[in-house]
Amino acid sequence: MAEAKLSGIKDNRWSLHGMTALVTGGTRGIGHAIVEELAEFGAAIHVCSRKQDDIDKCLEEWKKKGFNVTGSVCDVKHRDQRLKLMETVSSVFQGRLNILVILNHSS
């Protein structure tokens, strides 16, 4: 696929400007790649990971790239943490979530 850049965002017909996304497991592997693709298309993204260090490292990297990404710690195995994550995401995105990507990176 040809990747035309328009004002730092990929081809406008695929623009996700104004869209919001939650990516669980977004700090590693395929999740990390998905976050970068969504961000390149203009989406605002929230990631969660079990490790704050992983989140901090990725947020620093994404900030340098100009991506709009936030993050919080959550182990999605635990219901109470999932509920807290949804409260956080609702607050960050003012109650609006367009894209949900759930990845299982359990070890």
CSV table of N, CA and C in Angstrom, one decimal:
chain,number,residue,atom,x,y,z
A,1,MET,N,0.8,-1.2,0.0
A,1,MET,CA,0.0,0.0,0.0
A,1,MET,C,0.9,1.2,0.0
A,2,ALA,N,0.6,2.2,-0.9
A,2,ALA,CA,1.3,3.4,-0.9
A,2,ALA,C,1.0,4.2,0.3
A,3,GLU,N,2.1,4.8,0.9
A,3,GLU,CA,1.9,5.6,2.1
A,3,GLU,C,2.2,7.1,1.8
A,4,ALA,N,1.2,7.8,1.3
A,4,ALA,CA,1.3,9.2,1.1
A,4,ALA,C,1.1,10.0,2.4
A,5,LYS,N,2.0,10.9,2.6
A,5,LYS,CA,2.0,11.7,3.9
A,5,LYS,C,1.3,13.0,3.5
A,6,LEU,N,0.3,13.4,4.3
A,6,LEU,CA,-0.3,14.7,4.1
A,6,LEU,C,-0.3,15.4,5.5
A,7,SER,N,0.5,16.4,5.7
A,7,SER,CA,0.6,17.1,6.9
A,7,SER,C,0.9,16.2,8.1
A,8,GLY,N,1.7,15.2,7.9
A,8,GLY,CA,2.1,14.3,9.0
A,8,GLY,C,1.1,13.2,9.2
A,9,ILE,N,0.0,13.2,8.5
A,9,ILE,CA,-1.0,12.1,8.7
A,9,ILE,C,-1.1,11.4,7.4
A,10,LYS,N,-1.2,10.1,7.4
A,10,LYS,CA,-1.3,9.3,6.2
A,10,LYS,C,-2.5,9.8,5.4
A,11,ASP,N,-2.6,9.3,4.1
A,11,ASP,CA,-3.6,9.7,3.2
A,11,ASP,C,-5.0,10.0,3.9
A,12,ASN,N,-5.5,11.2,3.6
A,12,ASN,CA,-6.7,11.7,4.2
A,12,ASN,C,-7.9,10.7,4.2
A,13,ARG,N,-8.0,9.9,3.1
A,13,ARG,CA,-9.2,9.1,3.0
A,13,ARG,C,-9.2,8.0,4.2
A,14,TRP,N,-8.1,7.8,4.8
A,14,TRP,CA,-8.0,6.8,5.9
A,14,TRP,C,-7.8,7.6,7.2
A,15,SER,N,-8.0,8.9,7.3
A,15,SER,CA,-7.8,9.6,8.5
A,15,SER,C,-8.7,9.2,9.6
A,16,LEU,N,-8.0,9.1,10.8
A,16,LEU,CA,-8.7,8.8,12.1
A,16,LEU,C,-8.8,10.0,13.0
A,17,HIS,N,-8.5,11.2,12.4
A,17,HIS,CA,-8.5,12.4,13.1
A,17,HIS,C,-9.9,12.6,13.9
A,18,GLY,N,-9.8,12.8,15.2
A,18,GLY,CA,-11.0,13.0,16.0
A,18,GLY,C,-11.5,11.7,16.6
A,19,MET,N,-10.9,10.5,16.2
A,19,MET,CA,-11.3,9.2,16.7
A,19,MET,C,-10.5,8.9,17.9
A,20,THR,N,-11.0,8.1,18.8
A,20,THR,CA,-10.3,7.6,20.0
A,20,THR,C,-10.2,6.1,20.0
A,21,ALA,N,-9.1,5.6,20.6
A,21,ALA,CA,-8.8,4.2,20.7
A,21,ALA,C,-8.2,3.8,22.0
A,22,LEU,N,-8.6,2.6,22.4
A,22,LEU,CA,-8.0,1.9,23.6
A,22,LEU,C,-7.3,0.7,23.1
A,23,VAL,N,-6.0,0.5,23.4
A,23,VAL,CA,-5.3,-0.7,23.0
A,23,VAL,C,-4.7,-1.3,24.2
A,24,THR,N,-5.2,-2.5,24.6
A,24,THR,CA,-4.7,-3.2,25.7
A,24,THR,C,-3.4,-3.9,25.2
A,25,GLY,N,-2.4,-4.0,26.0
A,25,GLY,CA,-1.1,-4.6,25.6
A,25,GLY,C,-0.5,-3.8,24.5
A,26,GLY,N,-0.7,-2.5,24.5
A,26,GLY,CA,-0.1,-1.6,23.5
A,26,GLY,C,1.3,-1.2,23.6
A,27,THR,N,2.0,-1.7,24.6
A,27,THR,CA,3.4,-1.3,24.8
A,27,THR,C,4.4,-2.3,24.2
A,28,ARG,N,3.9,-3.4,23.7
A,28,ARG,CA,4.9,-4.4,23.1
A,28,ARG,C,4.3,-5.1,21.9
A,29,GLY,N,5.2,-5.6,21.1
A,29,GLY,CA,4.9,-6.4,19.9
A,29,GLY,C,3.8,-5.8,19.0
A,30,ILE,N,2.8,-6.6,18.6
A,30,ILE,CA,1.8,-6.2,17.7
A,30,ILE,C,1.0,-5.0,18.3
A,31,GLY,N,0.8,-5.0,19.6
A,31,GLY,CA,0.1,-3.9,20.2
A,31,GLY,C,0.8,-2.6,20.0
A,32,HIS,N,2.1,-2.6,20.1
A,32,HIS,CA,2.9,-1.4,19.9
A,32,HIS,C,2.7,-0.9,18.4
A,33,ALA,N,2.8,-1.9,17.5
A,33,ALA,CA,2.7,-1.5,16.1
A,33,ALA,C,1.3,-1.0,15.8
A,34,ILE,N,0.3,-1.5,16.4
A,34,ILE,CA,-1.1,-1.0,16.2
A,34,ILE,C,-1.2,0.4,16.7
A,35,VAL,N,-0.7,0.7,17.9
A,35,VAL,CA,-0.7,2.0,18.4
A,35,VAL,C,-0.1,3.0,17.4
A,36,GLU,N,1.1,2.7,16.9
A,36,GLU,CA,1.8,3.6,16.0
A,36,GLU,C,1.0,3.8,14.7
A,37,GLU,N,0.4,2.7,14.2
A,37,GLU,CA,-0.4,2.9,13.0
A,37,GLU,C,-1.6,3.8,13.2
A,38,LEU,N,-2.4,3.5,14.3
A,38,LEU,CA,-3.5,4.4,14.6
A,38,LEU,C,-3.1,5.8,14.8
A,39,ALA,N,-2.0,6.0,15.5
A,39,ALA,CA,-1.5,7.4,15.8
A,39,ALA,C,-1.1,8.1,14.5
A,40,GLU,N,-0.5,7.4,13.6
A,40,GLU,CA,-0.1,8.0,12.3
A,40,GLU,C,-1.3,8.4,11.5
A,41,PHE,N,-2.4,7.7,11.7
A,41,PHE,CA,-3.6,8.1,11.0
A,41,PHE,C,-4.4,9.2,11.8
A,42,GLY,N,-3.9,9.6,12.9
A,42,GLY,CA,-4.5,10.8,13.6
A,42,GLY,C,-5.3,10.4,14.9
A,43,ALA,N,-5.5,9.2,15.2
A,43,ALA,CA,-6.3,8.8,16.4
A,43,ALA,C,-5.6,9.2,17.7
A,44,ALA,N,-6.4,9.6,18.7
A,44,ALA,CA,-6.0,9.8,20.1
A,44,ALA,C,-6.1,8.4,20.7
A,45,ILE,N,-5.1,8.0,21.4
A,45,ILE,CA,-5.0,6.6,21.9
A,45,ILE,C,-4.7,6.5,23.4
A,46,HIS,N,-5.3,5.6,24.1
A,46,HIS,CA,-5.0,5.2,25.5
A,46,HIS,C,-4.5,3.8,25.4
A,47,VAL,N,-3.3,3.5,26.0
A,47,VAL,CA,-2.8,2.2,26.1
A,47,VAL,C,-2.8,1.7,27.6
A,48,CYS,N,-2.9,0.4,27.8
A,48,CYS,CA,-2.7,-0.1,29.1
A,48,CYS,C,-1.7,-1.2,29.1
A,49,SER,N,-1.0,-1.4,30.2
A,49,SER,CA,0.0,-2.5,30.3
A,49,SER,C,0.1,-2.8,31.8
A,50,ARG,N,0.6,-4.0,32.1
A,50,ARG,CA,0.8,-4.3,33.5
A,50,ARG,C,2.0,-3.6,34.1
A,51,LYS,N,2.8,-3.0,33.3
A,51,LYS,CA,4.1,-2.4,33.9
A,51,LYS,C,4.2,-0.9,33.5
A,52,GLN,N,4.2,-0.1,34.6
A,52,GLN,CA,4.3,1.3,34.4
A,52,GLN,C,5.6,1.7,33.7
A,53,ASP,N,6.7,1.0,33.9
A,53,ASP,CA,8.0,1.3,33.2
A,53,ASP,C,7.8,1.2,31.7
A,54,ASP,N,7.1,0.1,31.2
A,54,ASP,CA,6.8,-0.1,29.8
A,54,ASP,C,6.0,1.1,29.3
A,55,ILE,N,5.0,1.5,30.0
A,55,ILE,CA,4.1,2.6,29.6
A,55,ILE,C,5.0,3.9,29.5
A,56,ASP,N,5.7,4.2,30.5
A,56,ASP,CA,6.5,5.4,30.5
A,56,ASP,C,7.5,5.5,29.3
A,57,LYS,N,8.2,4.4,29.1
A,57,LYS,CA,9.1,4.3,27.9
A,57,LYS,C,8.4,4.6,26.6
A,58,CYS,N,7.3,3.9,26.4
A,58,CYS,CA,6.6,4.1,25.1
A,58,CYS,C,6.0,5.5,25.0
A,59,LEU,N,5.4,6.0,26.1
A,59,LEU,CA,4.9,7.4,26.0
A,59,LEU,C,5.9,8.4,25.6
A,60,GLU,N,7.1,8.2,26.2
A,60,GLU,CA,8.2,9.1,25.8
A,60,GLU,C,8.5,9.0,24.3
A,61,GLU,N,8.6,7.8,23.9
A,61,GLU,CA,8.9,7.5,22.4
A,61,GLU,C,7.8,8.2,21.6
A,62,TRP,N,6.6,7.9,21.9
A,62,TRP,CA,5.4,8.4,21.1
A,62,TRP,C,5.3,9.9,21.2
A,63,LYS,N,5.7,10.5,22.3
A,63,LYS,CA,5.6,12.0,22.4
A,63,LYS,C,6.6,12.6,21.4
A,64,LYS,N,7.8,12.0,21.3
A,64,LYS,CA,8.8,12.5,20.4
A,64,LYS,C,8.4,12.5,19.0
A,65,LYS,N,7.5,11.5,18.7
A,65,LYS,CA,6.9,11.3,17.3
A,65,LYS,C,5.7,12.2,17.1
A,66,GLY,N,5.3,12.9,18.2
A,66,GLY,CA,4.1,13.8,18.0
A,66,GLY,C,2.8,13.1,18.1
A,67,PHE,N,2.8,11.9,18.6
A,67,PHE,CA,1.5,11.1,18.7
A,67,PHE,C,0.8,11.5,20.0
A,68,ASN,N,-0.5,11.4,19.9
A,68,ASN,CA,-1.4,11.8,21.1
A,68,ASN,C,-1.8,10.5,21.8
A,69,VAL,N,-0.9,10.0,22.7
A,69,VAL,CA,-1.1,8.8,23.4
A,69,VAL,C,-1.0,9.0,24.9
A,70,THR,N,-1.9,8.4,25.7
A,70,THR,CA,-1.9,8.4,27.1
A,70,THR,C,-1.8,6.9,27.5
A,71,GLY,N,-1.6,6.7,28.8
A,71,GLY,CA,-1.5,5.3,29.3
A,71,GLY,C,-1.7,5.1,30.7
A,72,SER,N,-2.1,3.9,31.1
A,72,SER,CA,-2.3,3.6,32.5
A,72,SER,C,-2.0,2.1,32.8
A,73,VAL,N,-1.7,1.8,34.0
A,73,VAL,CA,-1.5,0.4,34.4
A,73,VAL,C,-2.8,-0.3,34.6
A,74,CYS,N,-2.9,-1.5,34.0
A,74,CYS,CA,-4.1,-2.4,34.1
A,74,CYS,C,-3.7,-3.8,33.8
A,75,ASP,N,-4.0,-4.7,34.7
A,75,ASP,CA,-3.9,-6.1,34.3
A,75,ASP,C,-5.4,-6.6,34.0
A,76,VAL,N,-5.7,-6.8,32.8
A,76,VAL,CA,-7.1,-7.0,32.4
A,76,VAL,C,-7.6,-8.4,32.9
A,77,LYS,N,-6.8,-9.2,33.6
A,77,LYS,CA,-7.3,-10.4,34.2
A,77,LYS,C,-8.2,-10.0,35.4
A,78,HIS,N,-8.0,-8.9,36.0
A,78,HIS,CA,-8.7,-8.5,37.2
A,78,HIS,C,-9.8,-7.5,36.9
A,79,ARG,N,-11.0,-7.9,37.3
A,79,ARG,CA,-12.2,-7.1,37.0
A,79,ARG,C,-12.1,-5.7,37.6
A,80,ASP,N,-11.6,-5.6,38.8
A,80,ASP,CA,-11.5,-4.2,39.4
A,80,ASP,C,-10.6,-3.3,38.6
A,81,GLN,N,-9.5,-3.9,38.1
A,81,GLN,CA,-8.6,-3.1,37.3
A,81,GLN,C,-9.3,-2.7,35.9
A,82,ARG,N,-10.0,-3.6,35.3
A,82,ARG,CA,-10.7,-3.3,34.1
A,82,ARG,C,-11.7,-2.2,34.3
A,83,LEU,N,-12.5,-2.2,35.4
A,83,LEU,CA,-13.4,-1.2,35.7
A,83,LEU,C,-12.7,0.2,35.9
A,84,LYS,N,-11.6,0.2,36.6
A,84,LYS,CA,-10.8,1.4,36.8
A,84,LYS,C,-10.3,1.9,35.4
A,85,LEU,N,-9.9,1.0,34.6
A,85,LEU,CA,-9.4,1.4,33.2
A,85,LEU,C,-10.5,2.1,32.4
A,86,MET,N,-11.7,1.5,32.5
A,86,MET,CA,-12.8,2.1,31.7
A,86,MET,C,-13.2,3.5,32.3
A,87,GLU,N,-13.1,3.7,33.6
A,87,GLU,CA,-13.3,5.0,34.2
A,87,GLU,C,-12.3,6.0,33.7
A,88,THR,N,-11.0,5.5,33.6
A,88,THR,CA,-9.9,6.4,33.2
A,88,THR,C,-10.1,6.7,31.7
A,89,VAL,N,-10.4,5.7,30.9
A,89,VAL,CA,-10.6,6.0,29.4
A,89,VAL,C,-11.8,6.9,29.2
A,90,SER,N,-12.9,6.7,30.0
A,90,SER,CA,-14.0,7.6,29.8
A,90,SER,C,-13.7,9.0,30.2
A,91,SER,N,-12.9,9.2,31.2
A,91,SER,CA,-12.4,10.5,31.6
A,91,SER,C,-11.5,11.2,30.5
A,92,VAL,N,-10.6,10.4,30.1
A,92,VAL,CA,-9.6,10.9,29.1
A,92,VAL,C,-10.3,11.3,27.8
A,93,PHE,N,-11.2,10.5,27.3
A,93,PHE,CA,-11.9,10.7,26.0
A,93,PHE,C,-13.3,11.3,26.2
A,94,GLN,N,-13.6,11.9,27.3
A,94,GLN,CA,-14.9,12.5,27.6
A,94,GLN,C,-16.1,11.6,27.2
A,95,GLY,N,-16.0,10.3,27.6
A,95,GLY,CA,-17.0,9.3,27.4
A,95,GLY,C,-17.2,8.7,26.0
A,96,ARG,N,-16.2,9.0,25.1
A,96,ARG,CA,-16.3,8.6,23.8
A,96,ARG,C,-15.2,7.6,23.4
A,97,LEU,N,-15.5,6.4,23.0
A,97,LEU,CA,-14.5,5.5,22.5
A,97,LEU,C,-14.9,4.9,21.2
A,98,ASN,N,-14.1,5.1,20.1
A,98,ASN,CA,-14.4,4.6,18.8
A,98,ASN,C,-13.8,3.3,18.4
A,99,ILE,N,-12.6,3.0,18.9
A,99,ILE,CA,-11.9,1.8,18.5
A,99,ILE,C,-11.4,1.1,19.8
A,100,LEU,N,-11.6,-0.2,19.8
A,100,LEU,CA,-11.1,-1.0,21.0
A,100,LEU,C,-10.3,-2.2,20.4
A,101,VAL,N,-9.1,-2.3,20.8
A,101,VAL,CA,-8.2,-3.3,20.4
A,101,VAL,C,-7.7,-4.1,21.7
A,102,ILE,N,-8.1,-5.3,21.8
A,102,ILE,CA,-7.8,-6.1,23.0
A,102,ILE,C,-6.8,-7.2,22.6
A,103,LEU,N,-5.6,-7.1,23.1
A,103,LEU,CA,-4.6,-8.1,22.9
A,103,LEU,C,-4.2,-8.9,24.1
A,104,ASN,N,-3.9,-10.1,24.0
A,104,ASN,CA,-3.6,-10.9,25.1
A,104,ASN,C,-2.1,-11.3,25.1
A,105,HIS,N,-1.4,-10.6,25.9
A,105,HIS,CA,0.1,-10.8,26.0
A,105,HIS,C,0.5,-11.5,27.3
A,106,SER,N,-0.4,-12.3,27.8
A,106,SER,CA,-0.1,-12.9,29.1
A,106,SER,C,1.0,-13.9,29.0
A,107,SER,N,1.8,-14.0,30.1
A,107,SER,CA,2.9,-15.0,30.0
A,107,SER,C,2.8,-16.0,31.1
